[in-house]
Amino acid sequence: MVIPTLNEEMNLPHVFGALPAGLHEVILVDGGSVDNTVAVARELRPDVVVVQQTRTGKGNALAVGFAACTGDAIVMIDADGSTDPAEITRFVQALIDGAEFAKGSRFGKGGHSHDITPLRRAGNKGLNLFVNTLFGTRFTDLCYGYNAFWRRAVPVMELPATDLPRPADGRKLWGDGFEIETLINIRVASSGMRVKEVSSIEHLRIHGTSNLNTFRDGTRVLRTILSEFHRRAAKRRAEAKAPRPQIVPVLAVPGGKWYGQVDALLTSEEQAAA
C-alpha cells in the first residue's frame, strides 16, 4: 500500500494503528516533511519502506510510491486519517472478485463524507456528471483518493515520469497535483479495465490542515477532464489512420486458397519444409 505524507507525524499513530494485519508492504512517500513524520513512521512500523518524492504534489508522490511497490495489488490511502484503513479488506476483495480497479466512493450506496464542504460537494457532483457524459462512465464520486488496483494497471495510467526535473518556475508538472485522482480514474476507465466502486466513509482530518485549494485544484481537475477528452479523441483518430494489414487470398496448394498475409504463408511453408 502507498501512503503519501507531508508533515503528518501526529496522524500516523492513528493510521498505522488501524492497518489490517498481513499487508505485504507499507510504502510511505515523504514530500519533504519538516516534522518527525519519517521517524514516527519507522518507530510505529519498523518494516515501513520510506521513499522520498522527486518533485512536489500528491500526483508525484503516488507515482513514486507505485514505482516502489513489489506486491501484486496496490492500495492508496491518505495519511491524515480521513480514509479508514479498516476498509482496505473490502477494496482488495473487490479485486479478488474480478475487478481490475476498485474505486472508492463517498456518494454511492453505503458511502458518506464527514469532511466535504457544501461547495466542494457541489463541485464534485458537477465534475462527476461532466465526466460521465463525456466518457460514458457511471462514477458516483470523481475526486476521491481511496483506490486499489492490480499493479499491472500502473502503465495504463501513464503518470509523469518520476525522474523528470521540476519546472524552473516552480510549477507542478501536469499530473503532479490533486488532479491525479481524476486523471487515474479517467484513464483506467477509458482503457476498458473492469472498474468497481467500493463504498467508503470519509472522516475528518485528525490534525493539521488540508493542502487542497477548492478553486485552484477544482480548476486543475476541470482542465484534466478536458485534456483527457481531447487526448482520447486524438488517440482514436491516430488509430483510425493507422495502416491495417491487407488480407489477400494466396494460392497455397493447387486447387485451393489460403487466406492470410503473404509473410505468414511463407513462414508457415518454411516451417513445414523444415
CSV table of C-alpha atoms in Angstrom, one decimal, residues 7-265:
chain,number,residue,atom,x,y,z
A,7,ASN,CA,4.1,16.7,8.0
A,8,GLU,CA,1.7,14.0,9.3
A,9,GLU,CA,3.6,12.9,12.4
A,10,MET,CA,0.5,13.4,14.6
A,11,ASN,CA,-1.8,11.5,12.4
A,12,LEU,CA,0.4,8.4,11.7
A,13,PRO,CA,-0.3,6.7,15.1
A,14,HIS,CA,-4.0,6.5,14.2
A,15,VAL,CA,-3.5,5.5,10.6
A,16,PHE,CA,-0.8,2.9,11.2
A,17,GLY,CA,-2.7,1.5,14.2
A,18,ALA,CA,-5.7,0.8,12.0
A,19,LEU,CA,-3.9,-1.0,9.3
A,20,PRO,CA,-5.1,-4.6,8.8
A,21,ALA,CA,-2.7,-7.4,9.6
A,22,GLY,CA,-0.9,-9.3,6.8
A,23,LEU,CA,0.0,-6.4,4.5
A,24,HIS,CA,2.7,-7.3,2.1
A,25,GLU,CA,4.4,-3.9,2.4
A,26,VAL,CA,3.7,-0.3,3.6
A,27,ILE,CA,5.3,2.4,1.5
A,28,LEU,CA,5.4,5.8,2.9
A,29,VAL,CA,6.2,8.6,0.4
A,30,ASP,CA,7.5,11.7,2.1
A,31,GLY,CA,7.2,15.0,0.5
A,32,GLY,CA,9.9,16.8,2.4
A,33,SER,CA,8.3,16.9,5.9
A,34,VAL,CA,9.9,19.2,8.4
A,35,ASP,CA,8.4,17.4,11.4
A,36,ASN,CA,9.1,13.9,12.6
A,37,THR,CA,6.9,12.1,10.1
A,38,VAL,CA,9.6,9.7,8.9
A,39,ALA,CA,10.9,9.0,12.4
A,40,VAL,CA,7.4,8.3,13.8
A,41,ALA,CA,6.6,6.0,10.9
A,42,ARG,CA,9.7,3.9,11.5
A,43,GLU,CA,9.1,3.8,15.2
A,44,LEU,CA,5.5,2.7,14.7
A,45,ARG,CA,6.3,0.2,12.0
A,46,PRO,CA,9.9,-0.9,11.6
A,47,ASP,CA,9.2,-2.6,8.3
A,48,VAL,CA,7.9,0.5,6.6
A,49,VAL,CA,9.5,1.4,3.3
A,50,VAL,CA,10.3,5.1,3.2
A,51,VAL,CA,10.9,6.8,-0.2
A,52,GLN,CA,11.2,10.5,-1.0
A,53,GLN,CA,9.2,12.0,-3.7
A,54,THR,CA,11.2,13.6,-6.6
A,55,ARG,CA,9.1,16.7,-7.1
A,56,THR,CA,6.1,18.2,-5.3
A,57,GLY,CA,2.4,17.3,-5.2
A,58,LYS,CA,0.3,14.3,-4.4
A,59,GLY,CA,0.4,13.1,-8.0
A,60,ASN,CA,4.2,12.8,-7.9
A,61,ALA,CA,4.1,11.2,-4.5
A,62,LEU,CA,1.8,8.5,-5.8
A,63,ALA,CA,3.9,7.9,-8.9
A,64,VAL,CA,7.0,7.4,-6.8
A,65,GLY,CA,5.1,5.1,-4.4
A,66,PHE,CA,3.7,3.0,-7.2
A,67,ALA,CA,7.1,2.6,-8.7
A,68,ALA,CA,8.4,1.3,-5.4
A,69,CYS,CA,5.7,-1.3,-4.9
A,70,THR,CA,6.5,-5.0,-5.3
A,71,GLY,CA,3.2,-6.6,-4.5
A,72,ASP,CA,0.5,-7.7,-7.0
A,73,ALA,CA,-2.1,-5.3,-5.6
A,74,ILE,CA,-1.7,-1.6,-4.6
A,75,VAL,CA,-3.9,0.4,-2.2
A,76,MET,CA,-3.6,4.2,-2.0
A,77,ILE,CA,-4.8,5.9,1.1
A,78,ASP,CA,-4.3,9.3,2.8
A,79,ALA,CA,-2.1,9.9,5.9
A,80,ASP,CA,-4.4,12.4,7.6
A,81,GLY,CA,-6.9,9.9,9.0
A,82,SER,CA,-9.7,10.8,6.5
A,83,THR,CA,-9.5,7.4,4.8
A,84,ASP,CA,-10.2,4.4,7.0
A,85,PRO,CA,-7.6,1.7,6.8
A,86,ALA,CA,-10.1,-0.8,8.1
A,87,GLU,CA,-11.8,-0.6,4.7
A,88,ILE,CA,-8.8,-2.0,2.8
A,89,THR,CA,-10.0,-5.5,3.0
A,90,ARG,CA,-13.2,-4.6,1.1
A,91,PHE,CA,-11.2,-2.9,-1.6
A,92,VAL,CA,-8.9,-5.9,-2.0
A,93,GLN,CA,-11.9,-8.3,-2.0
A,94,ALA,CA,-13.3,-6.3,-5.0
A,95,LEU,CA,-10.1,-7.1,-6.9
A,96,ILE,CA,-10.2,-10.7,-5.9
A,97,ASP,CA,-13.8,-10.9,-7.1
A,98,GLY,CA,-12.8,-9.8,-10.6
A,99,ALA,CA,-12.3,-6.0,-10.7
A,100,GLU,CA,-9.1,-4.6,-12.0
A,101,PHE,CA,-9.6,-1.2,-10.3
A,102,ALA,CA,-11.6,-0.8,-7.0
A,103,LYS,CA,-12.6,2.9,-6.9
A,104,GLY,CA,-13.7,4.4,-3.5
A,105,SER,CA,-16.9,6.3,-3.5
A,106,ARG,CA,-18.3,8.5,-0.7
A,107,PHE,CA,-21.6,9.1,-2.5
A,108,GLY,CA,-22.6,5.6,-3.7
A,109,LYS,CA,-24.8,3.4,-1.6
A,110,GLY,CA,-23.3,3.0,1.9
A,111,GLY,CA,-20.8,5.8,1.5
A,112,HIS,CA,-20.6,9.1,3.3
A,113,SER,CA,-18.3,12.1,3.9
A,114,HIS,CA,-17.9,13.9,7.2
A,115,ASP,CA,-15.3,16.2,5.7
A,116,ILE,CA,-16.5,17.6,2.4
A,117,THR,CA,-18.0,21.1,2.4
A,118,PRO,CA,-21.2,22.0,0.5
A,119,LEU,CA,-19.1,23.9,-2.1
A,120,ARG,CA,-16.8,21.0,-2.7
A,121,ARG,CA,-19.7,18.6,-2.8
A,122,ALA,CA,-21.4,20.7,-5.5
A,123,GLY,CA,-18.2,21.0,-7.5
A,124,ASN,CA,-17.5,17.3,-7.3
A,125,LYS,CA,-21.1,16.5,-8.4
A,126,GLY,CA,-20.8,18.8,-11.4
A,127,LEU,CA,-17.4,17.5,-12.4
A,128,ASN,CA,-18.6,13.9,-11.9
A,129,LEU,CA,-21.6,14.5,-14.2
A,130,PHE,CA,-19.3,16.1,-16.8
A,131,VAL,CA,-17.0,13.1,-16.9
A,132,ASN,CA,-19.9,10.6,-17.1
A,133,THR,CA,-21.3,12.5,-20.0
A,134,LEU,CA,-18.0,12.8,-21.9
A,135,PHE,CA,-16.6,9.3,-21.3
A,136,GLY,CA,-19.7,7.2,-20.8
A,137,THR,CA,-18.7,6.3,-17.3
A,138,ARG,CA,-21.0,5.8,-14.3
A,139,PHE,CA,-18.9,7.2,-11.5
A,140,THR,CA,-20.7,8.4,-8.3
A,141,ASP,CA,-17.6,10.1,-6.9
A,142,LEU,CA,-14.9,11.5,-9.2
A,143,CYS,CA,-12.5,13.2,-6.7
A,144,TYR,CA,-11.7,10.7,-4.1
A,145,GLY,CA,-8.2,9.3,-3.4
A,146,TYR,CA,-9.0,5.9,-1.9
A,147,ASN,CA,-8.5,3.3,-4.5
A,148,ALA,CA,-7.0,-0.2,-5.0
A,149,PHE,CA,-5.8,-1.9,-8.2
A,150,TRP,CA,-3.6,-4.6,-9.6
A,151,ARG,CA,-0.1,-3.4,-10.1
A,152,ARG,CA,-0.3,-4.2,-13.8
A,153,ALA,CA,-2.7,-1.2,-14.1
A,154,VAL,CA,0.0,1.3,-13.4
A,155,PRO,CA,1.3,1.6,-17.0
A,156,VAL,CA,-2.2,2.3,-18.2
A,157,MET,CA,-2.2,5.5,-16.0
A,158,GLU,CA,0.8,6.9,-17.9
A,159,LEU,CA,1.8,9.1,-15.0
A,160,PRO,CA,4.5,11.7,-15.4
A,161,ALA,CA,8.0,10.1,-15.2
A,162,THR,CA,9.4,10.4,-11.7
A,163,ASP,CA,12.8,11.3,-13.0
A,164,LEU,CA,11.7,14.4,-14.8
A,165,PRO,CA,13.0,17.7,-13.3
A,166,ARG,CA,10.6,20.1,-11.6
A,167,PRO,CA,9.9,23.1,-13.9
A,168,ALA,CA,12.3,26.0,-13.3
A,169,ASP,CA,9.4,28.3,-12.5
A,170,GLY,CA,8.3,26.1,-9.6
A,171,ARG,CA,5.0,25.0,-11.1
A,172,LYS,CA,3.9,21.4,-10.9
A,173,LEU,CA,4.1,19.1,-13.9
A,174,TRP,CA,0.7,18.1,-15.2
A,175,GLY,CA,-0.4,15.1,-13.1
A,176,ASP,CA,1.7,16.0,-10.1
A,177,GLY,CA,-1.1,17.8,-8.2
A,178,PHE,CA,-4.5,16.8,-6.8
A,179,GLU,CA,-5.8,16.3,-10.3
A,180,ILE,CA,-4.1,12.9,-10.2
A,181,GLU,CA,-7.2,11.2,-8.8
A,182,THR,CA,-9.3,12.3,-11.7
A,183,LEU,CA,-6.6,11.5,-14.2
A,184,ILE,CA,-6.2,8.0,-12.9
A,185,ASN,CA,-10.0,7.4,-12.8
A,186,ILE,CA,-10.5,8.5,-16.4
A,187,ARG,CA,-7.5,6.7,-17.9
A,188,VAL,CA,-8.3,3.4,-16.2
A,189,ALA,CA,-12.0,3.6,-17.3
A,190,SER,CA,-11.0,4.6,-20.9
A,191,SER,CA,-8.7,1.7,-21.1
A,192,GLY,CA,-11.6,-0.7,-20.8
A,193,MET,CA,-10.4,-2.1,-17.4
A,194,ARG,CA,-13.1,-3.5,-15.1
A,195,VAL,CA,-13.9,-0.8,-12.5
A,196,LYS,CA,-15.9,-1.5,-9.4
A,197,GLU,CA,-16.9,1.2,-6.9
A,198,VAL,CA,-16.5,0.4,-3.3
A,199,SER,CA,-18.5,2.5,-0.7
A,200,SER,CA,-16.3,4.4,1.7
A,201,ILE,CA,-16.7,6.7,4.6
A,202,GLU,CA,-14.5,9.8,4.6
A,203,HIS,CA,-13.7,11.1,8.1
A,204,LEU,CA,-12.5,14.5,9.2
A,205,ARG,CA,-8.8,15.1,9.1
A,206,ILE,CA,-7.5,14.4,12.7
A,207,HIS,CA,-4.7,17.0,12.9
A,208,GLY,CA,-3.4,19.8,10.7
A,209,THR,CA,-4.9,21.5,7.7
A,210,SER,CA,-5.5,20.2,4.2
A,211,ASN,CA,-3.3,21.3,1.3
A,212,LEU,CA,-6.3,21.2,-1.0
A,213,ASN,CA,-7.5,24.5,-2.5
A,214,THR,CA,-11.1,24.3,-3.7
A,215,PHE,CA,-10.9,26.8,-6.6
A,216,ARG,CA,-7.3,26.2,-7.7
A,217,ASP,CA,-7.5,22.4,-7.6
A,218,GLY,CA,-11.0,22.4,-9.0
A,219,THR,CA,-9.8,24.3,-12.0
A,220,ARG,CA,-6.9,21.7,-12.5
A,221,VAL,CA,-9.5,18.9,-12.3
A,222,LEU,CA,-11.7,20.6,-15.0
A,223,ARG,CA,-8.6,21.1,-17.2
A,224,THR,CA,-7.7,17.5,-16.7
A,225,ILE,CA,-11.2,16.3,-17.8
A,226,LEU,CA,-11.0,18.4,-21.0
A,227,SER,CA,-7.4,17.5,-21.8
A,228,GLU,CA,-8.2,13.8,-21.3
A,229,PHE,CA,-11.2,14.1,-23.6
A,230,HIS,CA,-9.1,15.7,-26.4
A,231,ARG,CA,-6.3,13.1,-25.7
A,232,ARG,CA,-8.7,10.2,-26.2
A,233,ALA,CA,-10.1,11.8,-29.4
A,234,ALA,CA,-6.6,12.3,-30.8
A,235,LYS,CA,-5.7,8.7,-30.0
A,236,ARG,CA,-8.8,7.4,-31.8
A,237,ARG,CA,-8.0,9.5,-34.8
A,238,ALA,CA,-4.5,8.2,-34.9
A,239,GLU,CA,-5.7,4.6,-34.6
A,240,ALA,CA,-8.2,5.1,-37.4
A,241,LYS,CA,-5.5,6.5,-39.7
A,242,ALA,CA,-3.0,3.7,-38.9
A,243,PRO,CA,-2.5,1.3,-41.9
A,244,ARG,CA,-4.1,-2.0,-41.5
A,245,PRO,CA,-2.6,-5.3,-42.7
A,246,GLN,CA,-4.1,-6.2,-46.0
A,247,ILE,CA,-5.6,-9.7,-46.1
A,248,VAL,CA,-5.2,-11.2,-49.6
A,249,PRO,CA,-6.0,-14.7,-50.9
A,250,VAL,CA,-2.9,-16.6,-51.8
A,251,LEU,CA,-2.7,-19.8,-53.7
A,252,ALA,CA,-1.2,-22.3,-51.2
A,253,VAL,CA,-1.9,-25.6,-52.9
A,254,PRO,CA,-3.2,-26.4,-56.3
A,255,GLY,CA,-6.9,-26.1,-56.4
A,256,GLY,CA,-7.2,-24.3,-53.0
A,257,LYS,CA,-6.9,-20.9,-51.5
A,258,TRP,CA,-5.1,-19.8,-48.3
A,259,TYR,CA,-6.4,-16.6,-46.9
A,260,GLY,CA,-3.8,-14.6,-44.9
A,261,GLN,CA,-0.8,-12.4,-45.2
A,262,VAL,CA,1.9,-13.4,-47.6
A,263,ASP,CA,4.6,-13.3,-44.9
A,264,ALA,CA,2.6,-15.6,-42.7
A,265,LEU,CA,2.1,-18.0,-45.6
